[in-house]
mmCIF file of C-alpha atoms in Angstrom:
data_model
loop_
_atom_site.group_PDB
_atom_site.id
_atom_site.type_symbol
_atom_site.label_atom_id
_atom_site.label_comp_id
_atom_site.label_asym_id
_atom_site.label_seq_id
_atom_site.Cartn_x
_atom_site.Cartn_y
_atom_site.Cartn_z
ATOM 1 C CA UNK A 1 75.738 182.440 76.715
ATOM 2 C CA UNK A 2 76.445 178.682 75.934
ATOM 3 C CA UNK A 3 72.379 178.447 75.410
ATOM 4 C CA UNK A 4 72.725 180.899 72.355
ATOM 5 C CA UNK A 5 75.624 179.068 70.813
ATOM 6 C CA UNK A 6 73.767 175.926 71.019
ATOM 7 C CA UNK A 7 70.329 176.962 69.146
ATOM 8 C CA UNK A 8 71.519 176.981 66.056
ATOM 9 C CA UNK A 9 72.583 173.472 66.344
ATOM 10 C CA UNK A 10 69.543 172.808 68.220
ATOM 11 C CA UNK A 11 67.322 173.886 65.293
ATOM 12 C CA UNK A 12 69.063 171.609 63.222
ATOM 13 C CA UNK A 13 67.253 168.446 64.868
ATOM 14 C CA UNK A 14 64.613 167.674 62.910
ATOM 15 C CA UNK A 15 62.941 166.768 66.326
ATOM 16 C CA UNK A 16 62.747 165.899 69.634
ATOM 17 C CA UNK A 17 61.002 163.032 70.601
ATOM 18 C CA UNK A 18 58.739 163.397 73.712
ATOM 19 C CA UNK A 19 58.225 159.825 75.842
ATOM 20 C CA UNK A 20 58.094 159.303 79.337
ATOM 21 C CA UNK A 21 57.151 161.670 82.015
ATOM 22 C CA UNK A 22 59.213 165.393 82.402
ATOM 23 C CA UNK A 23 61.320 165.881 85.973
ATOM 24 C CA UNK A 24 61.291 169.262 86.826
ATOM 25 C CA UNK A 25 64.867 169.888 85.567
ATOM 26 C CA UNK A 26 63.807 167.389 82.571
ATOM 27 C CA UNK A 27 60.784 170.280 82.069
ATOM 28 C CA UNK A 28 62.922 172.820 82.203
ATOM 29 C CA UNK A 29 65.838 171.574 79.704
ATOM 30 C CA UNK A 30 62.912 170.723 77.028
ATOM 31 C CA UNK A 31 61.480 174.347 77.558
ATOM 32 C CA UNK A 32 65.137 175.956 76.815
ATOM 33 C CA UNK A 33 65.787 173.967 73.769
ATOM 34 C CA UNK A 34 62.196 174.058 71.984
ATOM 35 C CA UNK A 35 60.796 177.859 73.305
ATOM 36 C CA UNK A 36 60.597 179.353 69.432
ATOM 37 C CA UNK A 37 61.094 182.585 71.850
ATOM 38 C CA UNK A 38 64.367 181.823 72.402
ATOM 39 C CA UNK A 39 65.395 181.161 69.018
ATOM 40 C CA UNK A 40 63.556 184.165 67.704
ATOM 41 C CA UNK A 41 65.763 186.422 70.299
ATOM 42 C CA UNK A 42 68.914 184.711 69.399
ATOM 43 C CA UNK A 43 68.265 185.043 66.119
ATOM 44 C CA UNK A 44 67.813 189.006 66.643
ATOM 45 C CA UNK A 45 71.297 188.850 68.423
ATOM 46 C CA UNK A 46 72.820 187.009 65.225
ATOM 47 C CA UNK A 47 71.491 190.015 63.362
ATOM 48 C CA UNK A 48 72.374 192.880 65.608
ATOM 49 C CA UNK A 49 75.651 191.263 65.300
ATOM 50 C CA UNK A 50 75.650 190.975 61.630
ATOM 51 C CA UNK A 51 75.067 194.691 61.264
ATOM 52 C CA UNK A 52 77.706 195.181 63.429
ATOM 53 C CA UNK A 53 80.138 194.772 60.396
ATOM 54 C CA UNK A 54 78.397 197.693 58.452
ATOM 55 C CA UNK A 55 78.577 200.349 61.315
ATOM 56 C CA UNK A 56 80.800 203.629 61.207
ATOM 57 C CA UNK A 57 81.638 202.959 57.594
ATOM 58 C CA UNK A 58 81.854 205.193 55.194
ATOM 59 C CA UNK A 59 78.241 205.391 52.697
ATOM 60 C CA UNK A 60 78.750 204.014 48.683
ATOM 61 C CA UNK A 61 79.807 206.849 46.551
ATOM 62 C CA UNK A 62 77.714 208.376 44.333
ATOM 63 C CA UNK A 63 78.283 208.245 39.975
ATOM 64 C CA UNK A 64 77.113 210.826 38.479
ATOM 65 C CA UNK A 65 76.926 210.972 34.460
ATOM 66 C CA UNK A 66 75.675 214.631 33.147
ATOM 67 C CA UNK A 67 75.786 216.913 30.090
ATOM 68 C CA UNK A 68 76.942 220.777 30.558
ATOM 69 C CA UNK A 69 76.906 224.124 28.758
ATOM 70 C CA UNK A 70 74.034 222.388 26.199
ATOM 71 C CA UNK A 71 73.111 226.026 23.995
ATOM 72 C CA UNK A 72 69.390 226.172 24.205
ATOM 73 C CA UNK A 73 69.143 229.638 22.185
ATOM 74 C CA UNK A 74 71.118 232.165 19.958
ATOM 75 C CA UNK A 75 73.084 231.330 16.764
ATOM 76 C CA UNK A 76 74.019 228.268 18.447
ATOM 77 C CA UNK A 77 71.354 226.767 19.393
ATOM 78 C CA UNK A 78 71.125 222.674 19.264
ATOM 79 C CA UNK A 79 74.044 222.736 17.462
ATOM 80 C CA UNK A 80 76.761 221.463 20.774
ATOM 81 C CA UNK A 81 79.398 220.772 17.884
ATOM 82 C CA UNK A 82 80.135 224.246 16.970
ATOM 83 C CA UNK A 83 80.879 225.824 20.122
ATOM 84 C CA UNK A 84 83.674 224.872 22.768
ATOM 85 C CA UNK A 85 81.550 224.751 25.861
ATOM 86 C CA UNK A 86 79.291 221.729 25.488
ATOM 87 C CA UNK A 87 81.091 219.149 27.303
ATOM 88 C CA UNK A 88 79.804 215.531 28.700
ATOM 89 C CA UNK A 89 80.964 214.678 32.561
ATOM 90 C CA UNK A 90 80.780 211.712 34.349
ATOM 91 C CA UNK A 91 82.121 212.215 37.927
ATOM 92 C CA UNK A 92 82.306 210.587 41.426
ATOM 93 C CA UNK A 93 81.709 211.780 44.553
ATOM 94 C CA UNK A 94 81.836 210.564 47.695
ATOM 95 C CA UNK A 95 80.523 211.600 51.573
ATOM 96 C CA UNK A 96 82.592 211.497 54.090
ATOM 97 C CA UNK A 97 80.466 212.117 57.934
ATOM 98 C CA UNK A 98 82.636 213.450 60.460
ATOM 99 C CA UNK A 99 84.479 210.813 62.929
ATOM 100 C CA UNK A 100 82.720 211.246 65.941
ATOM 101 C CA UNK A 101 79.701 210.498 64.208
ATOM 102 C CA UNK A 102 80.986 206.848 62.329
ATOM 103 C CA UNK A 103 82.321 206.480 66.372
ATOM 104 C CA UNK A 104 78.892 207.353 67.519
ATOM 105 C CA UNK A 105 77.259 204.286 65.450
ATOM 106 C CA UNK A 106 80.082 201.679 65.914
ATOM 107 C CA UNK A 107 78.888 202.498 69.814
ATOM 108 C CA UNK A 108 75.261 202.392 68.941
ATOM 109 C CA UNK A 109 75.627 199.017 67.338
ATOM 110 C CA UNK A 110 77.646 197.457 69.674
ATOM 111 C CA UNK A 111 74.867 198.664 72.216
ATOM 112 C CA UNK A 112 72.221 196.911 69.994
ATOM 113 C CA UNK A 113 74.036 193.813 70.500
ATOM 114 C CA UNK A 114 74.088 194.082 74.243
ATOM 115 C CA UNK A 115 71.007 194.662 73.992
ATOM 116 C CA UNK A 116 69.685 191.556 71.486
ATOM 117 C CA UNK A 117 72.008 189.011 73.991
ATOM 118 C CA UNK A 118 69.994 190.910 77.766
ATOM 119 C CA UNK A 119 66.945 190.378 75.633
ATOM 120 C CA UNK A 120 67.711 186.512 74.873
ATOM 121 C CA UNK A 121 68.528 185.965 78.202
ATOM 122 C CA UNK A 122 65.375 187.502 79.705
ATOM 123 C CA UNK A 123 63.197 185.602 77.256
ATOM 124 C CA UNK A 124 65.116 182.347 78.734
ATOM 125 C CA UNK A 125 64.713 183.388 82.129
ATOM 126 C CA UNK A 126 61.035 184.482 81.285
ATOM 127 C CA UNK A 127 60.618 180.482 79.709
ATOM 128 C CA UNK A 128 62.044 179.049 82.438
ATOM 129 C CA UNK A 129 59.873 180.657 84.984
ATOM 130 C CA UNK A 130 56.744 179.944 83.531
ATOM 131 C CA UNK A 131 57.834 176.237 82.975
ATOM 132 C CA UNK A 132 58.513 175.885 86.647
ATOM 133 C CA UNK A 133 55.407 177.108 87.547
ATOM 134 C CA UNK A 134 53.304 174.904 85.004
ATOM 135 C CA UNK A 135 55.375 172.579 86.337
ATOM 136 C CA UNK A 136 54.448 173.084 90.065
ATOM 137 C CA UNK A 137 51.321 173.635 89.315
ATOM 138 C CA UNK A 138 50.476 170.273 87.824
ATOM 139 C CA UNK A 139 52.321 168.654 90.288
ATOM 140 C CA UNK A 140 50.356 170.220 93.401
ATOM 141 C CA UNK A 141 47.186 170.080 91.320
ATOM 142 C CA UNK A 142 47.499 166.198 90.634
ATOM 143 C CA UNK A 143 48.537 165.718 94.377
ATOM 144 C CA UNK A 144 45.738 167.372 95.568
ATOM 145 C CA UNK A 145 43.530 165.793 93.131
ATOM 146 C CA UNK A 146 44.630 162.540 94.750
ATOM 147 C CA UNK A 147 44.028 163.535 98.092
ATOM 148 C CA UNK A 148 40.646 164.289 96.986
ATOM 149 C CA UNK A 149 39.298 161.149 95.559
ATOM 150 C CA UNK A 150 40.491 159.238 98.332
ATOM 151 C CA UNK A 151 38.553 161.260 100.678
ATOM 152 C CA UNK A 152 35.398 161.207 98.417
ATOM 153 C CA UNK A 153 35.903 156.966 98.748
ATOM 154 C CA UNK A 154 36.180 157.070 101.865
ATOM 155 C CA UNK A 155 33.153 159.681 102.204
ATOM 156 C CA UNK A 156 31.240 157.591 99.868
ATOM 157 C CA UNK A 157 31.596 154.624 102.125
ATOM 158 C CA UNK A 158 30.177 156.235 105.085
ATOM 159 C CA UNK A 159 27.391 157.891 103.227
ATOM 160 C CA UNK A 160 26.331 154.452 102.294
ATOM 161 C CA UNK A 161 26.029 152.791 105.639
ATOM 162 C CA UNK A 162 23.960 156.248 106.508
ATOM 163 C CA UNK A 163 20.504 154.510 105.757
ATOM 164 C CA UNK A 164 21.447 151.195 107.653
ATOM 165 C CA UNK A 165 22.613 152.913 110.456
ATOM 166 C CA UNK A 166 19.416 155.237 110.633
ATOM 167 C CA UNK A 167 17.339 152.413 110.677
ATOM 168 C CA UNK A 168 18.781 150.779 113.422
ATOM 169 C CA UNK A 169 18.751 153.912 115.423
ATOM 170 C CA UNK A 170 22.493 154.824 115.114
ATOM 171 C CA UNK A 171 22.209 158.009 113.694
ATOM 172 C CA UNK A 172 19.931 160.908 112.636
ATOM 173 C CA UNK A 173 17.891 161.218 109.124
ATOM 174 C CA UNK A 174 19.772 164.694 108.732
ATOM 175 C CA UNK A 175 22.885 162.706 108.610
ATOM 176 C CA UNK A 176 22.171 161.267 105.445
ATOM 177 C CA UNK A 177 21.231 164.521 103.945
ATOM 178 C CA UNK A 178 25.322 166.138 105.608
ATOM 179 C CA UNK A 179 26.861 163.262 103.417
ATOM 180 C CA UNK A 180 25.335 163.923 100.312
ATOM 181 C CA UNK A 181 25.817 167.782 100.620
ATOM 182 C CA UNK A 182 29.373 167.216 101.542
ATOM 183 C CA UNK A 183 30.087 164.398 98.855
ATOM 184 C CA UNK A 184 28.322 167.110 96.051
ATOM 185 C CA UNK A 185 30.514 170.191 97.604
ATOM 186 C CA UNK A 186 33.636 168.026 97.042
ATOM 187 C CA UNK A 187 32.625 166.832 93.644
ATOM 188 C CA UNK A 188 32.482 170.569 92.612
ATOM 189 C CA UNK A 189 35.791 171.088 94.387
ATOM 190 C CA UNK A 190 37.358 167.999 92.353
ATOM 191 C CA UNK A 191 35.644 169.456 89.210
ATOM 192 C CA UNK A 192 37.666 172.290 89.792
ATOM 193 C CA UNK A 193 41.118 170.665 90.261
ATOM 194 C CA UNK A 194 40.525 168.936 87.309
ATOM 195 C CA UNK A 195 39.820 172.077 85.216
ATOM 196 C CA UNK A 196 43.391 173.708 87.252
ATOM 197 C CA UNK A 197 45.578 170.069 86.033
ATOM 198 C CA UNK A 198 43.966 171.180 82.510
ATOM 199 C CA UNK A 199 45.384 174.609 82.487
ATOM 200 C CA UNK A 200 48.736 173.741 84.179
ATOM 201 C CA UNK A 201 48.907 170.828 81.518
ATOM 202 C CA UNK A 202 48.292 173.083 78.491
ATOM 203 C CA UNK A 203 50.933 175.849 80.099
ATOM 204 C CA UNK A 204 53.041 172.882 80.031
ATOM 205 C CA UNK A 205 52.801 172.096 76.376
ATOM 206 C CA UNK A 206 52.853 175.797 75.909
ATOM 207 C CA UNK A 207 56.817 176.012 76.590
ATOM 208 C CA UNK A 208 58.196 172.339 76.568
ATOM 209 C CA UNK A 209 55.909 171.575 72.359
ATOM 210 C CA UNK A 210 55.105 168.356 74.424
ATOM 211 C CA UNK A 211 51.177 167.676 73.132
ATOM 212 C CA UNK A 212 50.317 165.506 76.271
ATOM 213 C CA UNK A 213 53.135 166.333 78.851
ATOM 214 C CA UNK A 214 53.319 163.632 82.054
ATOM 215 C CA UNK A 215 55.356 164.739 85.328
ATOM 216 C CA UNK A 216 57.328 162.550 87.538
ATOM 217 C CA UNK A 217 60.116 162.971 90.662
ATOM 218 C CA UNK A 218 59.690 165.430 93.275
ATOM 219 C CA UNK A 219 58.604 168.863 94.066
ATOM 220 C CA UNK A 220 62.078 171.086 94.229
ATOM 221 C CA UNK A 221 62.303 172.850 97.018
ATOM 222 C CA UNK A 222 63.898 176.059 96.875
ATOM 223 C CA UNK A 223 65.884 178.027 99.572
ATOM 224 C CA UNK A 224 65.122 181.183 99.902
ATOM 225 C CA UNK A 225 68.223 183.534 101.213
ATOM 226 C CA UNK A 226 66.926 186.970 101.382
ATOM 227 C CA UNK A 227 69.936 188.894 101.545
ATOM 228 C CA UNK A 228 71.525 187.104 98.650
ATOM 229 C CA UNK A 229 68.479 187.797 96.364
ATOM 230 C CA UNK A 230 68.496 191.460 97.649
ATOM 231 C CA UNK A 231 72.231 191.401 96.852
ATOM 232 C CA UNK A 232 72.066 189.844 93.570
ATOM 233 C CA UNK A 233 69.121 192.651 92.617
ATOM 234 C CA UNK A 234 71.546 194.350 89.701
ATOM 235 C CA UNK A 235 71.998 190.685 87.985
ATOM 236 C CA UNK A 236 68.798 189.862 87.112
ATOM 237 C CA UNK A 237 67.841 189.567 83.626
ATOM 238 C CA UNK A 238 65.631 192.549 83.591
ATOM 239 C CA UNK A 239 67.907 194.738 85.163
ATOM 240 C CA UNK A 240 70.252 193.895 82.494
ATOM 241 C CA UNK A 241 68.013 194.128 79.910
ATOM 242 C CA UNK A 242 66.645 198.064 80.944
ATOM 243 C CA UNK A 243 71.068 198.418 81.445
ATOM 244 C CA UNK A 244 71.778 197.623 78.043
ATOM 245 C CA UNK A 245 68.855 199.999 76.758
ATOM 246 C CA UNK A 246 70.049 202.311 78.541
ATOM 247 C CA UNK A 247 73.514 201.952 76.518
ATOM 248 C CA UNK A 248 71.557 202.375 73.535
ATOM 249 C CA UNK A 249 69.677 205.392 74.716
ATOM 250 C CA UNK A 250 73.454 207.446 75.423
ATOM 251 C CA UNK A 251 75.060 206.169 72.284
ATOM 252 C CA UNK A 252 72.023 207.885 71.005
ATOM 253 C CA UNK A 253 72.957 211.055 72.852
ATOM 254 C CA UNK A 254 76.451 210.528 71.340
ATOM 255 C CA UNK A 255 75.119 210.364 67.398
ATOM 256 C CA UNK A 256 72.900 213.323 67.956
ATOM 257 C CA UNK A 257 76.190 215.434 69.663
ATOM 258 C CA UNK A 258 77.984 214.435 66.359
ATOM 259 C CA UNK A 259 75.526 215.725 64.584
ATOM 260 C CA UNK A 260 76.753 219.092 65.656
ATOM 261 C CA UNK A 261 79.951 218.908 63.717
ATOM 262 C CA UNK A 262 80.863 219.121 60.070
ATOM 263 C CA UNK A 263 80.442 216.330 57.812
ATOM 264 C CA UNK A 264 82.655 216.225 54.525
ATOM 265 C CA UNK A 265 82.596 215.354 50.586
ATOM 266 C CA UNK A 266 84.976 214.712 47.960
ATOM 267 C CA UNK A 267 84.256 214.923 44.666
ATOM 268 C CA UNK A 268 85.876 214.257 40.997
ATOM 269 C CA UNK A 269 84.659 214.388 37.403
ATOM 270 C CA UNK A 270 86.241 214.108 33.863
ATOM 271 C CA UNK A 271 84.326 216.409 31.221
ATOM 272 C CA UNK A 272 85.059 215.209 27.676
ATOM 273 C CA UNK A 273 84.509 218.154 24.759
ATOM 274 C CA UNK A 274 85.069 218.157 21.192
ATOM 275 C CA UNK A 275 87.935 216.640 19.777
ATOM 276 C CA UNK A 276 88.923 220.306 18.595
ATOM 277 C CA UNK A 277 89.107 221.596 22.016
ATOM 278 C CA UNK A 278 90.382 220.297 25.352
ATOM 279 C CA UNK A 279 89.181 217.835 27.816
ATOM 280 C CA UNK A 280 88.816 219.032 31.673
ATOM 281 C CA UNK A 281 89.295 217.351 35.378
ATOM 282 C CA UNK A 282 87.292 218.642 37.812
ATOM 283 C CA UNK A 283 87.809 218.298 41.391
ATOM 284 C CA UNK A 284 86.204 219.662 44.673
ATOM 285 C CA UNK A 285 85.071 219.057 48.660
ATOM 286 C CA UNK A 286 82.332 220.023 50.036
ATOM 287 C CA UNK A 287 81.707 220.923 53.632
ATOM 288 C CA UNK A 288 78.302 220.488 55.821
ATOM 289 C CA UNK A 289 77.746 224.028 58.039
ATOM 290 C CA UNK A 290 75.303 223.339 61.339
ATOM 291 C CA UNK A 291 75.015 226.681 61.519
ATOM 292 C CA UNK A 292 71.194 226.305 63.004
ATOM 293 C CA UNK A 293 72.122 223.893 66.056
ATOM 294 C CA UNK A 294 69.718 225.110 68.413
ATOM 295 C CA UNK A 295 66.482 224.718 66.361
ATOM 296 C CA UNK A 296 68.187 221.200 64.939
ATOM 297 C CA UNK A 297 70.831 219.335 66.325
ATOM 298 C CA UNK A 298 70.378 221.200 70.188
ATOM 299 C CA UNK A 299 66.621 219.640 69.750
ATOM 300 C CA UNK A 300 68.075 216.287 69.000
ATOM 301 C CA UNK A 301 70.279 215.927 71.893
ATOM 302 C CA UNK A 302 67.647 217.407 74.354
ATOM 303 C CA UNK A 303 65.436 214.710 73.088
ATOM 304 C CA UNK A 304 67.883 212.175 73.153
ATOM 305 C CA UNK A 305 69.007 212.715 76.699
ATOM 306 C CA UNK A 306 65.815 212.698 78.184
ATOM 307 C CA UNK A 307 65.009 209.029 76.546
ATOM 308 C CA UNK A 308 68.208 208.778 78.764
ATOM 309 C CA UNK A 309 66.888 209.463 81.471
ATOM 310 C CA UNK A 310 63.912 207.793 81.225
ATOM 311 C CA UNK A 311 65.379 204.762 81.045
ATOM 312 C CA UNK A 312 67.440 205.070 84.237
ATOM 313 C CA UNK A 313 64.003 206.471 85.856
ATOM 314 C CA UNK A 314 62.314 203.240 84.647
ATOM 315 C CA UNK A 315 65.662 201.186 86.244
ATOM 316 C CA UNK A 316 64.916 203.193 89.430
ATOM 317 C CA UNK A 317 61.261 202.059 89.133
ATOM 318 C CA UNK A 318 61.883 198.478 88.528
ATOM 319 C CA UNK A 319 64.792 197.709 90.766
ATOM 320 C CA UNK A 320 62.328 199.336 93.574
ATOM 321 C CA UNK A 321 59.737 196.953 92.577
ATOM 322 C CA UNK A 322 62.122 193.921 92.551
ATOM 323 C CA UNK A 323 63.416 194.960 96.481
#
């Protein structure tokens, strides 16, 4: 969570300056701080919790400015000043959704937040993976790239004594011919390497923004304890990533079981008539009536729970792949 708190600051530096070569854990710092991923997802987190503030709260009221009891026809038609029924209203009403619905989104967007932060941390783990592997990559490329030229010297060498040593009678004409073909297979093999250090180099710039990125230090090694990683399963960041959507999918259940209930109005207008006559005060409430829940708001919640359990299927489905 200190990563997130730190972007913003982060984004603030004009730039980072990229000399000498990258460690591994040099690599992977760089990648943290300048993957625009990672801002971009902590920047959707900043939003979710920026809505946050909005959720569960009651919607604007409404204004409403009218004219009533205008005559149209009969002896008084168009004429609003000789009657006492024409009145002008201005009134304001306001909606008022039942409780365990403004509950139901308060839940829903705290969920969205949980959700944003899983999804920020996945994105770092997913940066920091595929840094290490450029990483690795390079390294074990250039290493073997090494290994490589010194044998072709050292093949090179031999291949010219070859005609010397034919001459004198030390060793067969088809000899000569071995070298070459072995000198040309590892020239395609070193061709090859150098088109892998390419790729590894560009993955490199890829998540660290450095244009021509250098690696020095050595290779990590990494224990591997299989009974803590099968232990630590439910921690990953894509566990708790498809966990926090699946908070989002039953505070969705929630909001569509509120929708089951009554939602309420208030209203209140002042109706102003001719000086002659009186002035009036209206007031009212109005009441919502589900009375067609299983064609409606049943549907909803069906639908609703069985995103639900989709999710958790998909959970089931990925923490079987991860084992």
């Amino acid at each position: 969570m200190r990563l997130f708190v730190c972007l913003p600051l982060l984004a603030a530096i004009p730039g980072v300056a990229f000399a000498g070569p990258l460690t591994f854990d040099a690599a992977l710092q760089r990648a943290r701080q300048e993957a625009p991923s990672i801002k971009a997802k902590a920047l959707a987190a900043e939003a979710a919790r920026s809505a946050r503030g909005g959720a569960g709260s009651l919607p604007d009221p409404t204004l409403a400015v009218g004219l009533d009891s205008f005559p149209i026809s009969g002896p008084l038609a168009f004429a609003p000043g000789q009657d006492n029924f024409t009145m002008a209203r201005v009134g304001v009403s306001q909606d008022i959704p039942n409780l365990a619905k403004r509950r139901a989104q308060r839940a829903r967007a705290d969920s969205d937040i949980k959700a944003a932060d899983a999804d920020t941390a996945f994105e770092a783990r997913s940066v920091e993976v595929g840094t290490a592997l450029a990483w690795i990559n390079l390294a074990y490329a250039e290493r073997r790239l090494t290994a490589l030229d010194d044998l072709l010297a050292r093949l090179e060498r031999v291949v010219r004594t070859t005609p010397s040593a034919v001459a004198s009678g030390n060793a067969r004409p088809a000899q000569t011919l071995a070298g070459r073909q072995a000198i040309a297979s590892l020239e395609d093999r070193r061709s090859e390497l150098v088109s892998n250090i390419a790729r590894a180099r560009a993955a490199l710039t890829r998540w660290t923004g450095d244009p021509a990125p250098e690696i020095a230090g050595s290779i990590p090694d990494f224990p591997v304890d299989g009974a803590e990683l099968r232990a630590g399963l439910d921690r990953l960041p894509t566990m708790a990533m498809i966990d926090a959507q699946s908070g989002q999918a039953m505070a969705d259940v929630r909001m569509a079981d509120a929708n089951r209930r009554s939602d309420f109005g208030v209203n209140l207008a002042y109706q102003r008539r001719d000086p002659r006559f009186g002035d009036y005060v209206s007031a009212g409430v109005t009441v919502s009536l589900p009375f067609f829940t299983r064609s409606r708001q049943n549907a909803g919640i069906a639908a609703a729970q069985e995103n639900a359990g989709r999710i958790l299927a998909e959970r089931d489905a990925a923490l079987r792949a991860r084992r």
